[in-house]
PDB file of C-alpha atoms in Angstrom:
ATOM      1  CA  MET A   1      -2.177  10.907 -12.297  1.00  0.00           C
ATOM      2  CA  ALA A   2      -3.870  14.106 -13.249  1.00  0.00           C
ATOM      3  CA  THR A   3      -4.581  15.139  -9.676  1.00  0.00           C
ATOM      4  CA  ASN A   4      -2.216  15.780  -6.799  1.00  0.00           C
ATOM      5  CA  VAL A   5      -2.772  12.770  -4.553  1.00  0.00           C
ATOM      6  CA  ARG A   6      -1.281  14.491  -1.519  1.00  0.00           C
ATOM      7  CA  PHE A   7      -4.069  17.094  -1.463  1.00  0.00           C
ATOM      8  CA  GLU A   8      -6.874  14.573  -1.960  1.00  0.00           C
ATOM      9  CA  THR A   9      -5.731  12.113   0.708  1.00  0.00           C
ATOM     10  CA  THR A  10      -3.623  14.199   3.080  1.00  0.00           C
ATOM     11  CA  MET A  11      -3.875  12.011   6.192  1.00  0.00           C
ATOM     12  CA  THR A  12      -3.065   8.857   4.253  1.00  0.00           C
ATOM     13  CA  CYS A  13      -0.086  10.414   2.457  1.00  0.00           C
ATOM     14  CA  ASN A  14       1.245  11.900   5.701  1.00  0.00           C
ATOM     15  CA  ASN A  15       0.869   8.514   7.390  1.00  0.00           C
ATOM     16  CA  PHE A  16       2.837   6.733   4.670  1.00  0.00           C
ATOM     17  CA  VAL A  17       5.609   9.355   4.541  1.00  0.00           C
ATOM     18  CA  GLY A  18       5.807   9.467   8.344  1.00  0.00           C
ATOM     19  CA  LEU A  19       6.205   5.694   8.546  1.00  0.00           C
ATOM     20  CA  VAL A  20       8.825   5.705   5.765  1.00  0.00           C
ATOM     21  CA  ASP A  21      10.777   8.452   7.563  1.00  0.00           C
ATOM     22  CA  ARG A  22      10.749   6.378  10.778  1.00  0.00           C
ATOM     23  CA  GLY A  23      12.130   3.301   8.976  1.00  0.00           C
ATOM     24  CA  TYR A  24       8.910   1.461   9.788  1.00  0.00           C
ATOM     25  CA  TYR A  25       8.796  -0.378   6.449  1.00  0.00           C
ATOM     26  CA  ASN A  26      12.475  -1.414   6.427  1.00  0.00           C
ATOM     27  CA  ASN A  27      12.731  -5.228   6.217  1.00  0.00           C
ATOM     28  CA  CYS A  28       8.949  -5.495   5.963  1.00  0.00           C
ATOM     29  CA  ILE A  29       7.828  -8.539   3.954  1.00  0.00           C
ATOM     30  CA  PHE A  30       5.144  -8.707   1.305  1.00  0.00           C
ATOM     31  CA  HIS A  31       2.882 -11.091   3.204  1.00  0.00           C
ATOM     32  CA  ARG A  32       0.193 -11.438   0.533  1.00  0.00           C
ATOM     33  CA  ILE A  33       0.570 -11.688  -3.235  1.00  0.00           C
ATOM     34  CA  ILE A  34      -2.335 -12.473  -5.528  1.00  0.00           C
ATOM     35  CA  PRO A  35      -1.481 -12.677  -9.258  1.00  0.00           C
ATOM     36  CA  ASN A  36      -3.371 -10.232 -11.481  1.00  0.00           C
ATOM     37  CA  PHE A  37      -4.753  -8.497  -8.375  1.00  0.00           C
ATOM     38  CA  MET A  38      -2.301  -7.028  -5.845  1.00  0.00           C
ATOM     39  CA  ILE A  39       0.795  -7.310  -3.644  1.00  0.00           C
ATOM     40  CA  GLN A  40       0.406  -6.345   0.044  1.00  0.00           C
ATOM     41  CA  THR A  41       2.874  -5.242   2.724  1.00  0.00           C
ATOM     42  CA  GLY A  42       3.182  -2.815   5.613  1.00  0.00           C
ATOM     43  CA  ASP A  43       2.787  -5.162   8.586  1.00  0.00           C
ATOM     44  CA  PRO A  44       6.019  -5.291  10.617  1.00  0.00           C
ATOM     45  CA  THR A  45       4.865  -8.547  12.248  1.00  0.00           C
ATOM     46  CA  GLY A  46       4.607 -10.198   8.820  1.00  0.00           C
ATOM     47  CA  THR A  47       1.276 -11.809   9.711  1.00  0.00           C
ATOM     48  CA  GLY A  48      -1.088  -9.448   7.884  1.00  0.00           C
ATOM     49  CA  ARG A  49      -2.773  -8.611  11.192  1.00  0.00           C
ATOM     50  CA  GLY A  50      -0.432  -5.981  12.626  1.00  0.00           C
ATOM     51  CA  GLY A  51       0.688  -2.438  12.112  1.00  0.00           C
ATOM     52  CA  ASP A  52      -0.033   1.002  13.489  1.00  0.00           C
ATOM     53  CA  SER A  53      -0.435   4.377  11.849  1.00  0.00           C
ATOM     54  CA  ILE A  54       1.345   7.562  12.899  1.00  0.00           C
ATOM     55  CA  TYR A  55      -1.986   8.606  14.444  1.00  0.00           C
ATOM     56  CA  GLY A  56      -2.231   5.615  16.769  1.00  0.00           C
ATOM     57  CA  LYS A  57      -3.929   2.348  15.957  1.00  0.00           C
ATOM     58  CA  GLU A  58      -6.270   3.288  13.070  1.00  0.00           C
ATOM     59  CA  PHE A  59      -7.476   6.303  11.095  1.00  0.00           C
ATOM     60  CA  GLU A  60     -10.425   7.115   8.874  1.00  0.00           C
ATOM     61  CA  ASP A  61     -10.868   6.519   5.173  1.00  0.00           C
ATOM     62  CA  GLU A  62     -10.394   9.437   2.772  1.00  0.00           C
ATOM     63  CA  PHE A  63     -11.884   8.006  -0.423  1.00  0.00           C
ATOM     64  CA  GLN A  64     -15.142   9.938   0.123  1.00  0.00           C
ATOM     65  CA  LYS A  65     -13.395  13.220  -0.749  1.00  0.00           C
ATOM     66  CA  SER A  66     -11.184  11.766  -3.459  1.00  0.00           C
ATOM     67  CA  SER A  67     -11.736  11.386  -7.189  1.00  0.00           C
ATOM     68  CA  LEU A  68      -8.983   8.754  -7.415  1.00  0.00           C
ATOM     69  CA  LYS A  69      -9.869   5.300  -8.757  1.00  0.00           C
ATOM     70  CA  HIS A  70      -8.209   1.878  -8.953  1.00  0.00           C
ATOM     71  CA  THR A  71      -7.900   2.194 -12.744  1.00  0.00           C
ATOM     72  CA  GLY A  72      -4.938  -0.085 -13.434  1.00  0.00           C
ATOM     73  CA  ALA A  73      -1.690  -1.621 -12.277  1.00  0.00           C
ATOM     74  CA  GLY A  74       0.585   0.415 -10.038  1.00  0.00           C
ATOM     75  CA  VAL A  75      -1.979   2.097  -7.780  1.00  0.00           C
ATOM     76  CA  LEU A  76      -0.925   2.365  -4.095  1.00  0.00           C
ATOM     77  CA  SER A  77      -3.841   1.970  -1.740  1.00  0.00           C
ATOM     78  CA  MET A  78      -4.435   1.369   1.957  1.00  0.00           C
ATOM     79  CA  ALA A  79      -5.296  -2.139   3.103  1.00  0.00           C
ATOM     80  CA  ASN A  80      -7.982  -2.277   5.773  1.00  0.00           C
ATOM     81  CA  SER A  81     -10.327  -4.640   7.594  1.00  0.00           C
ATOM     82  CA  GLY A  82     -13.426  -2.505   7.112  1.00  0.00           C
ATOM     83  CA  PRO A  83     -14.459   1.143   7.253  1.00  0.00           C
ATOM     84  CA  ASN A  84     -12.027   3.519   8.954  1.00  0.00           C
ATOM     85  CA  THR A  85      -9.487   0.853   9.917  1.00  0.00           C
ATOM     86  CA  ASN A  86      -6.383   2.169   8.137  1.00  0.00           C
ATOM     87  CA  GLY A  87      -3.063   1.541   9.836  1.00  0.00           C
ATOM     88  CA  SER A  88       0.262   0.822   8.173  1.00  0.00           C
ATOM     89  CA  GLN A  89      -0.638  -1.860   5.632  1.00  0.00           C
ATOM     90  CA  TRP A  90      -0.920  -1.023   1.953  1.00  0.00           C
ATOM     91  CA  PHE A  91      -0.970  -2.694  -1.425  1.00  0.00           C
ATOM     92  CA  ILE A  92      -0.025  -2.110  -5.045  1.00  0.00           C
ATOM     93  CA  THR A  93      -2.536  -3.170  -7.694  1.00  0.00           C
ATOM     94  CA  LEU A  94      -1.434  -5.461 -10.523  1.00  0.00           C
ATOM     95  CA  ALA A  95      -4.505  -4.786 -12.676  1.00  0.00           C
ATOM     96  CA  PRO A  96      -7.612  -2.571 -12.717  1.00  0.00           C
ATOM     97  CA  THR A  97      -9.587  -3.209  -9.519  1.00  0.00           C
ATOM     98  CA  PRO A  98     -12.690  -0.990  -9.707  1.00  0.00           C
ATOM     99  CA  HIS A  99     -14.456  -3.111  -7.059  1.00  0.00           C
ATOM    100  CA  LEU A 100     -12.062  -1.525  -4.514  1.00  0.00           C
ATOM    101  CA  ASP A 101     -13.216   2.028  -5.286  1.00  0.00           C
ATOM    102  CA  GLY A 102     -15.003   3.472  -2.285  1.00  0.00           C
ATOM    103  CA  LYS A 103     -13.481   0.831   0.017  1.00  0.00           C
ATOM    104  CA  HIS A 104      -9.743   1.588   0.040  1.00  0.00           C
ATOM    105  CA  THR A 105      -8.012   4.990   0.068  1.00  0.00           C
ATOM    106  CA  ILE A 106      -5.597   5.562  -2.818  1.00  0.00           C
ATOM    107  CA  PHE A 107      -2.479   7.510  -1.928  1.00  0.00           C
ATOM    108  CA  GLY A 108      -0.108   7.085  -4.856  1.00  0.00           C
ATOM    109  CA  ARG A 109       1.040   5.408  -8.021  1.00  0.00           C
ATOM    110  CA  VAL A 110       4.243   3.564  -8.879  1.00  0.00           C
ATOM    111  CA  LYS A 111       6.527   6.148 -10.489  1.00  0.00           C
ATOM    112  CA  SER A 112       9.267   3.767 -11.634  1.00  0.00           C
ATOM    113  CA  GLY A 113      10.031   0.090 -11.187  1.00  0.00           C
ATOM    114  CA  MET A 114       6.718  -1.262 -12.428  1.00  0.00           C
ATOM    115  CA  ARG A 115       8.505  -4.213 -14.039  1.00  0.00           C
ATOM    116  CA  VAL A 116       9.735  -5.239 -10.597  1.00  0.00           C
ATOM    117  CA  VAL A 117       6.194  -4.959  -9.226  1.00  0.00           C
ATOM    118  CA  GLN A 118       4.893  -7.117 -12.087  1.00  0.00           C
ATOM    119  CA  ARG A 119       7.544  -9.765 -11.412  1.00  0.00           C
ATOM    120  CA  MET A 120       6.654  -9.745  -7.719  1.00  0.00           C
ATOM    121  CA  GLY A 121       3.082 -10.552  -8.718  1.00  0.00           C
ATOM    122  CA  LEU A 122       4.324 -13.774 -10.310  1.00  0.00           C
ATOM    123  CA  VAL A 123       6.137 -15.290  -7.319  1.00  0.00           C
ATOM    124  CA  ARG A 124       5.004 -18.684  -6.104  1.00  0.00           C
ATOM    125  CA  THR A 125       2.623 -18.490  -3.171  1.00  0.00           C
ATOM    126  CA  GLY A 126       1.225 -20.979  -0.695  1.00  0.00           C
ATOM    127  CA  HIS A 127      -1.542 -20.983   1.884  1.00  0.00           C
ATOM    128  CA  GLY A 128      -3.212 -17.591   2.354  1.00  0.00           C
ATOM    129  CA  ASP A 129      -1.531 -16.166  -0.774  1.00  0.00           C
ATOM    130  CA  ARG A 130       1.726 -15.947   1.208  1.00  0.00           C
ATOM    131  CA  PRO A 131       4.918 -16.044  -0.891  1.00  0.00           C
ATOM    132  CA  VAL A 132       6.804 -19.328  -0.540  1.00  0.00           C
ATOM    133  CA  GLU A 133      10.088 -17.408  -0.593  1.00  0.00           C
ATOM    134  CA  GLU A 134      10.443 -14.127   1.296  1.00  0.00           C
ATOM    135  CA  VAL A 135       9.901 -10.931  -0.684  1.00  0.00           C
ATOM    136  CA  LYS A 136      10.653  -7.796   1.324  1.00  0.00           C
ATOM    137  CA  ILE A 137      11.372  -4.102   1.379  1.00  0.00           C
ATOM    138  CA  VAL A 138      15.029  -3.895   2.368  1.00  0.00           C
ATOM    139  CA  SER A 139      14.952  -0.135   2.906  1.00  0.00           C
ATOM    140  CA  ALA A 140      12.269   2.477   2.240  1.00  0.00           C
ATOM    141  CA  SER A 141      13.063   6.161   1.799  1.00  0.00           C
ATOM    142  CA  ARG A 142      11.755   9.253   0.065  1.00  0.00           C
ATOM    143  CA  SER A 143      13.318  10.370  -3.187  1.00  0.00           C
ATOM    144  CA  LEU A 144      14.995  13.767  -3.079  1.00  0.00           C
ATOM    145  CA  ASP A 145      12.389  15.363  -5.351  1.00  0.00           C
ATOM    146  CA  GLU A 146       9.601  14.368  -2.918  1.00  0.00           C
ATOM    147  CA  GLU A 147      10.975  15.835   0.317  1.00  0.00           C
TER     148      GLU A 147
END
């Protein structure tokens, strides 16, 4: 990405890093996978309805002050249930999703491991786009060059 995401979406980046540092995403399942669209996680209840931010329940969108766009696969973006309802849930795009621009705050891009992300997008799913077999984050941490 040509721009520094952390300066365009400071609250969102700080939320994600803060939750990673707390171990919040450890053992968190990917509760929604839609081929050629996205994979979603970040809800410790595994239902797709839970999760809190480091700021409390929800925080505001930051896409209004950002030039970032959902231009292709590998974009990390906040999941929400409407304006200013960001919490802990997030998704990784599997394809360009321009219809999400101006609706979901982007806070990163997959740096390595995109093949794994692509394979995750192919897992068999059932009702509600939920994976038939569990797919989860075993342990989330920051890389040394990001601290």
